C-alpha atoms as a printed R data frame, in Angstrom:
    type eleno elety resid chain resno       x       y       z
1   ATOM     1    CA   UNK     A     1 107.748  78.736  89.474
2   ATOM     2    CA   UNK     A     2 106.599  81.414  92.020
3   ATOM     3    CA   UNK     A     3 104.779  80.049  94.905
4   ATOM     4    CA   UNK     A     4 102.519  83.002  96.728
5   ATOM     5    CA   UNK     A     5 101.286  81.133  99.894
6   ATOM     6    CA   UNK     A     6 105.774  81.119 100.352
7   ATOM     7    CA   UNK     A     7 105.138  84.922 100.026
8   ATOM     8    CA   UNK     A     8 102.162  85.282 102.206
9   ATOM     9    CA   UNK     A     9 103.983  83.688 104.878
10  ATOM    10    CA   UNK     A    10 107.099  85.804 104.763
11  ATOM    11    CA   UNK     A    11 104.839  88.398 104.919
12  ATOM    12    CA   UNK     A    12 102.787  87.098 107.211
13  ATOM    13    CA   UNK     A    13 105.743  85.788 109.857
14  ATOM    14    CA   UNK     A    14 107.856  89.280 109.030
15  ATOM    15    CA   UNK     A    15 105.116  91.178 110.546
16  ATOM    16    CA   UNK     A    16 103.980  88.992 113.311
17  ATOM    17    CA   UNK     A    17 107.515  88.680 114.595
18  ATOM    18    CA   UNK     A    18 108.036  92.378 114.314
19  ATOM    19    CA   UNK     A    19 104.570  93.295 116.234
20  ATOM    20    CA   UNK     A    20 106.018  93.279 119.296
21  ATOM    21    CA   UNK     A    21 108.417  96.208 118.585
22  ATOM    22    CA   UNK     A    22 106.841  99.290 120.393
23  ATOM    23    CA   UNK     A    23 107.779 103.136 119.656
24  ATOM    24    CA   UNK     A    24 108.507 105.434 122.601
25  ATOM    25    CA   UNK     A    25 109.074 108.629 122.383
26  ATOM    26    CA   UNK     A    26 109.529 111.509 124.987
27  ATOM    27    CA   UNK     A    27 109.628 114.639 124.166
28  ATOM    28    CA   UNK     A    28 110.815 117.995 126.927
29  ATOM    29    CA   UNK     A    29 110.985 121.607 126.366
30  ATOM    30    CA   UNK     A    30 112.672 124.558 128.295
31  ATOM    31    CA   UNK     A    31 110.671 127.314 130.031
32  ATOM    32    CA   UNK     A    32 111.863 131.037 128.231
33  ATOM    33    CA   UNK     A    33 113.067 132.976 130.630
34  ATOM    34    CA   UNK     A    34 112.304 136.523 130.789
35  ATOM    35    CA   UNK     A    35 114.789 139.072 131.428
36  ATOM    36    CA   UNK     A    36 113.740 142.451 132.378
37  ATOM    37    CA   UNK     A    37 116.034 145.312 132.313
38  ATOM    38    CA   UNK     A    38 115.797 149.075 132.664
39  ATOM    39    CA   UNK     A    39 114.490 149.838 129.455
40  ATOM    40    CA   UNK     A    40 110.437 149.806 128.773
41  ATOM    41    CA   UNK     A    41 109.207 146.605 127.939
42  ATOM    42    CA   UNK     A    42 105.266 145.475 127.224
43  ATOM    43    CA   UNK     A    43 102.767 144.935 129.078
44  ATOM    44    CA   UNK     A    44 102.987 141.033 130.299
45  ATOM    45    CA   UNK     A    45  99.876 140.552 128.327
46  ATOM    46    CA   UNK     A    46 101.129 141.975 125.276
47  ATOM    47    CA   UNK     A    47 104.509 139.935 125.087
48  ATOM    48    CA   UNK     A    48 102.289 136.439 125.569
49  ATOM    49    CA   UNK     A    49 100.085 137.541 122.730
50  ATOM    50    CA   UNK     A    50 103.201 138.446 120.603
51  ATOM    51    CA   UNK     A    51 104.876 135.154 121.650
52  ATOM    52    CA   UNK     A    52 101.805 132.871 120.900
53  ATOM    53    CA   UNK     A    53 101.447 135.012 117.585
54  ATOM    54    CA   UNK     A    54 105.091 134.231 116.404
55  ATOM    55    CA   UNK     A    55 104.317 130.360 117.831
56  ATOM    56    CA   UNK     A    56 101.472 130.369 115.544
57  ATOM    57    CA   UNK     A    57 103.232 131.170 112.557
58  ATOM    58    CA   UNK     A    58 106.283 129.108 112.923
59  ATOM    59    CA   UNK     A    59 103.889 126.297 113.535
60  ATOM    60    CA   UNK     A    60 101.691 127.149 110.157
61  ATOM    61    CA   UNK     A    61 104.937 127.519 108.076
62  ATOM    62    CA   UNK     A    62 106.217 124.296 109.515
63  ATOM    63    CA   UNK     A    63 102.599 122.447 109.057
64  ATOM    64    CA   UNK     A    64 103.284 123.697 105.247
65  ATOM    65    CA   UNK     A    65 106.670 122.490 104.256
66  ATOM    66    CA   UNK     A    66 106.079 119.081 106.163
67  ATOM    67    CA   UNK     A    67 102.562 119.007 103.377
68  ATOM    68    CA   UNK     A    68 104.651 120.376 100.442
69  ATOM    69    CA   UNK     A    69 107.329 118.006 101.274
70  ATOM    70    CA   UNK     A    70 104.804 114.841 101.516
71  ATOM    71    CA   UNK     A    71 103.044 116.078  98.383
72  ATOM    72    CA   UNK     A    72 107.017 115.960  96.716
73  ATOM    73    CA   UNK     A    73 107.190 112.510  97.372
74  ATOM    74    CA   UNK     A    74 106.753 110.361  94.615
75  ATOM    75    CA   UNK     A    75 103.830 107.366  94.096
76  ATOM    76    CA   UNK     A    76 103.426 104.338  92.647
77  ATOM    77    CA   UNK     A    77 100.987 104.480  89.367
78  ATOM    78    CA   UNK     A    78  97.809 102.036  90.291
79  ATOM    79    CA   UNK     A    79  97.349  99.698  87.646
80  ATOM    80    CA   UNK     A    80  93.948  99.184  85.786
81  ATOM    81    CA   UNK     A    81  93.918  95.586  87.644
82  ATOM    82    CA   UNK     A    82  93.922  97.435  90.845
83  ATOM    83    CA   UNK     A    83  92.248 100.159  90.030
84  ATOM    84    CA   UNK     A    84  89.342  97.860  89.130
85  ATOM    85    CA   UNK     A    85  89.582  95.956  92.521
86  ATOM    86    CA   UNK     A    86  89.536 100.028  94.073
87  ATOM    87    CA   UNK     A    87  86.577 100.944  92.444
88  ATOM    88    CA   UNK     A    88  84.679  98.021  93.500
89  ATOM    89    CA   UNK     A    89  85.769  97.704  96.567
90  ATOM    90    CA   UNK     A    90  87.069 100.581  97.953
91  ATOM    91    CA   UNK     A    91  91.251 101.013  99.523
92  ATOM    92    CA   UNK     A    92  92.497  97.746 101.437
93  ATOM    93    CA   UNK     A    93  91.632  97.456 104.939
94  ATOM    94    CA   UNK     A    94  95.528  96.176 105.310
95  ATOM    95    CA   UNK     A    95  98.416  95.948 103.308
96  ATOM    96    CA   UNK     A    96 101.435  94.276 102.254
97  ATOM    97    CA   UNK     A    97 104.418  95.047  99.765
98  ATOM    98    CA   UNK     A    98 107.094  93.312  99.202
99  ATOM    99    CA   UNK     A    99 110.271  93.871  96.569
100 ATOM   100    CA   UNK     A   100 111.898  91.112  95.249
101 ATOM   101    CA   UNK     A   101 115.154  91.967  94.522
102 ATOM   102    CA   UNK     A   102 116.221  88.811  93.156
103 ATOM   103    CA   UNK     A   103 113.765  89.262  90.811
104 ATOM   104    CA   UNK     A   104 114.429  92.507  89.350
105 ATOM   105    CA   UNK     A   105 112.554  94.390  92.063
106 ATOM   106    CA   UNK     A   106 109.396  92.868  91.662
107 ATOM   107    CA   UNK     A   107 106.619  94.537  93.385
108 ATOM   108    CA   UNK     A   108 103.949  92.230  95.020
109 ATOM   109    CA   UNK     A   109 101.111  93.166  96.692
110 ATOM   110    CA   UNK     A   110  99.037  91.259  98.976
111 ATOM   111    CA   UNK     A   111  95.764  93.502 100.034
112 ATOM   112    CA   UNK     A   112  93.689  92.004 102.734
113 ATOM   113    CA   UNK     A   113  89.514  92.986 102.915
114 ATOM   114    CA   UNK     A   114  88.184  92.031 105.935
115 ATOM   115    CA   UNK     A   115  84.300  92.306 105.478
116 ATOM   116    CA   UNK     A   116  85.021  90.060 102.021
117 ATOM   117    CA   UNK     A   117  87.475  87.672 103.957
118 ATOM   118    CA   UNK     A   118  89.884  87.947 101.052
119 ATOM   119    CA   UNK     A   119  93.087  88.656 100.071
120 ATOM   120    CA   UNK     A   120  94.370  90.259  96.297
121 ATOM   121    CA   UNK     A   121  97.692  89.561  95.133
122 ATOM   122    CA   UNK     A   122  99.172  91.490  92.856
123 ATOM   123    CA   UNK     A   123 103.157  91.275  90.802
124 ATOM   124    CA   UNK     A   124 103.808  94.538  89.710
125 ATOM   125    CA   UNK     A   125 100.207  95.916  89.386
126 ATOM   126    CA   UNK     A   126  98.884  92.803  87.388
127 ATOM   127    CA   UNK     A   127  96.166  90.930  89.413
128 ATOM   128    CA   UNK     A   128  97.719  87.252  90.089
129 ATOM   129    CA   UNK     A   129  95.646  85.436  92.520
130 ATOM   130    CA   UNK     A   130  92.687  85.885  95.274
131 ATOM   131    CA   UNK     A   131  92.462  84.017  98.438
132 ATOM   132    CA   UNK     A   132  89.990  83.213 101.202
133 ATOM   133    CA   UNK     A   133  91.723  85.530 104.030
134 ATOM   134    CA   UNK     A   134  89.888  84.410 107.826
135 ATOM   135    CA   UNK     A   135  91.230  87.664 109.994
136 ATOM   136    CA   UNK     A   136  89.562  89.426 113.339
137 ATOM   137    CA   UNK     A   137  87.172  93.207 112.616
138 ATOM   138    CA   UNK     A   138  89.799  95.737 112.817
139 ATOM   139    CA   UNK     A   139  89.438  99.107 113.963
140 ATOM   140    CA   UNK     A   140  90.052 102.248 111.666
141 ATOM   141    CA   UNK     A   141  93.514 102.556 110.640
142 ATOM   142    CA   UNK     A   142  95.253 105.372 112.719
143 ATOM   143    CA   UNK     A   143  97.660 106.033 110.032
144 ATOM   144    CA   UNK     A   144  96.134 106.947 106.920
145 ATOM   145    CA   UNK     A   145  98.507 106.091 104.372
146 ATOM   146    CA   UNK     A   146  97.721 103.914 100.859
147 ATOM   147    CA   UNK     A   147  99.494 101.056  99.116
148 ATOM   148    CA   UNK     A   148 100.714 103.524  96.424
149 ATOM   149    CA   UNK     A   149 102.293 105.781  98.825
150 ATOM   150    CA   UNK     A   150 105.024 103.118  99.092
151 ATOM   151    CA   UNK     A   151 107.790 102.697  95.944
152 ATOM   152    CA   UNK     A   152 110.918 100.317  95.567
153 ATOM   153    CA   UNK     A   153 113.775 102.448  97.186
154 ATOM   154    CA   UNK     A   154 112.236 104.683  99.713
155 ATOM   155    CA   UNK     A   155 114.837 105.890 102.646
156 ATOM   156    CA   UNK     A   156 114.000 105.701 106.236
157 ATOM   157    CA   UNK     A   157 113.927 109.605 105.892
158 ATOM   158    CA   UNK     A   158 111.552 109.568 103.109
159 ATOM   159    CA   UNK     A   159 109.123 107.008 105.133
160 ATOM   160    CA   UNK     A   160 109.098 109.068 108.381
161 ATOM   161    CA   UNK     A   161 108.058 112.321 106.019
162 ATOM   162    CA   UNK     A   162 105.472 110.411 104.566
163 ATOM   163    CA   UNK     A   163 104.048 109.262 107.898
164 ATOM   164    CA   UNK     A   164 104.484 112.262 109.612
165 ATOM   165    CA   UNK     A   165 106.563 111.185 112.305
166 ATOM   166    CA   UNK     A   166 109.787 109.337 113.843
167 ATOM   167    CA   UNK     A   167 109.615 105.612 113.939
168 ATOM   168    CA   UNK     A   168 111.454 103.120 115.905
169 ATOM   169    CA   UNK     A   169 114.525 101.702 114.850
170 ATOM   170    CA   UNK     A   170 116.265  98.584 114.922
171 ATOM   171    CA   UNK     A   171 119.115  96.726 113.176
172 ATOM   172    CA   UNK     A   172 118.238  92.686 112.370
173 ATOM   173    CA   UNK     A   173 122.302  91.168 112.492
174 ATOM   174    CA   UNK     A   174 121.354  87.884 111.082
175 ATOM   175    CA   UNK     A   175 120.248  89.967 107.961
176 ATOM   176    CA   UNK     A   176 121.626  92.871 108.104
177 ATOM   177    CA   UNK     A   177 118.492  94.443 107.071
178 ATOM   178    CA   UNK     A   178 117.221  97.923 109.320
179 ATOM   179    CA   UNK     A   179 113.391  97.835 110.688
180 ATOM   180    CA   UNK     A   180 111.492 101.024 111.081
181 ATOM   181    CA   UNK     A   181 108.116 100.361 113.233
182 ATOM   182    CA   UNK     A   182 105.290 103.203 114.029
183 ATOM   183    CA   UNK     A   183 102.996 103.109 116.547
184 ATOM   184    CA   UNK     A   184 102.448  99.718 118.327
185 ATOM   185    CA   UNK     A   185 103.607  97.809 114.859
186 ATOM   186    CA   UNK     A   186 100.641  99.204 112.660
187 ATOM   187    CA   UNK     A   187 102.997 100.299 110.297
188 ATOM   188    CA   UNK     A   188 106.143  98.145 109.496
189 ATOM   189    CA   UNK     A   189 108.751  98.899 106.976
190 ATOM   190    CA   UNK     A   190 112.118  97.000 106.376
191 ATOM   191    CA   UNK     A   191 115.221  98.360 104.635
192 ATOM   192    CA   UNK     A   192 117.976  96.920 102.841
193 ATOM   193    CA   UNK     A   193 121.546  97.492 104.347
194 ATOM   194    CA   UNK     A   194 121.672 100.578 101.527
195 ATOM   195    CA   UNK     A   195 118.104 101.843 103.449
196 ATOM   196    CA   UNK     A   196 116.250 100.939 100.432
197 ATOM   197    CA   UNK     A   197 112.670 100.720 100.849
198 ATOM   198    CA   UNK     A   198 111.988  96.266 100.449
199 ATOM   199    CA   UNK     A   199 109.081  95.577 102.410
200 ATOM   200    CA   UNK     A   200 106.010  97.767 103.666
201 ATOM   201    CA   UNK     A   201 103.070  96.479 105.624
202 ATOM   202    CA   UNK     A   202 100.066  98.171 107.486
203 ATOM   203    CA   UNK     A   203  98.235  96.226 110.175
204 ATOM   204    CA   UNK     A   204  95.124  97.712 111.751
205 ATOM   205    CA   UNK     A   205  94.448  96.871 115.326
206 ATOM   206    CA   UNK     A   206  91.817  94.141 116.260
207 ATOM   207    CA   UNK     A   207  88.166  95.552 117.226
208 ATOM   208    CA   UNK     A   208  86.976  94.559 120.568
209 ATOM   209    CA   UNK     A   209  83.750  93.914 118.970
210 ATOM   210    CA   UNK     A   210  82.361  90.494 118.317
């Protein structure tokens, strides 16, 4: 018989213990050096305008593929269960997903609601349980992704397009499973040692306010 306060504190201890992990990243670029020969070049003027034109565009048709390519990924379909809790009360102020693949791939969801101090569980779309969830005002999310943005199976590849960036890595031995963390552990996702997609979790920060 399933037990879901054993899955709210896997959850709940996977992401706590993983908070810690911070993402740096540094980033350098080399000055373009100008060669001037004999033959007539532009104006100095002219060749910054061209470059920052040519920046422009690269930048635009990058910007483009990186949204096409998001847009390509695929979602999970919301249920009418959780469509319901949606429509009443609006996207989950945090998230949790978990994939039980001892059980077929189960999908469970565990969305937390701050102002309502609750928590909706839900095994594979179908609403299971509610409970009383006592949790600190958290800021606004800086990653602005949704539970059904997530699916059984994602790569680490296919996570980073989706957030629009490079997370930090790291290899648990004892399980053998990889970790990919973004920003100061709002986002946490953990892979299976064939980097399949098996847990997914978004944790606002705490508001100072009282």
């Amino acid at each position: 018989m399933r037990n879901n306060k054993t899955y709210i504190m896997i959850a709940i201890l996977t992401v706590i213990f993983l908070f810690t992990i911070a993402a740096t990243c540094n980033q350098c670029g080399t000055p373009i050096e100008i060669k001037i020969g004999t033959e007539e070049v532009e104006e100095p003027e002219e060749v910054e305008e061209s470059k920052e034109d040519d920046l422009k565009e690269t930048t635009t048709a990058s910007e483009e593929e990186e949204d096409e390519q998001i847009a390509e990924l695929p979602k999970e379909k919301l249920s009418s269960d959780q469509t319901r809790v949606i429509s009443l009360f609006g996207h989950p102020d945090q998230f949790t997903i978990i994939f039980d693949e001892g059980s077929n791939n189960k999908r469970i969801d565990m969305w937390i609601y701050f102002d309502m101090e609750a928590l909706f569980i839900f095994e594979n779309g179908t609403y299971d349980n509610s409970e009383q969830y006592y949790g600190g005002k958290s800021q606004e999310p800086e990653y602005e992704v949704l539970p059904q943005d997530f699916i059984y199976g994602m790569t680490p590849i296919e996570v980073e397009t989706l957030i629009g960036e490079k997370g930090t890595e790291s290899f648990e031995e004892n399980t053998g499973l990889n970790v990919l963390t973004f920003g100061e552990g709002e986002i946490i996702c953990i892979f299976n040692p064939d980097s399949s997609l098996i847990l997914a979790s978004r944790q606002n920060k705490l508001s100072n306010e009282t």
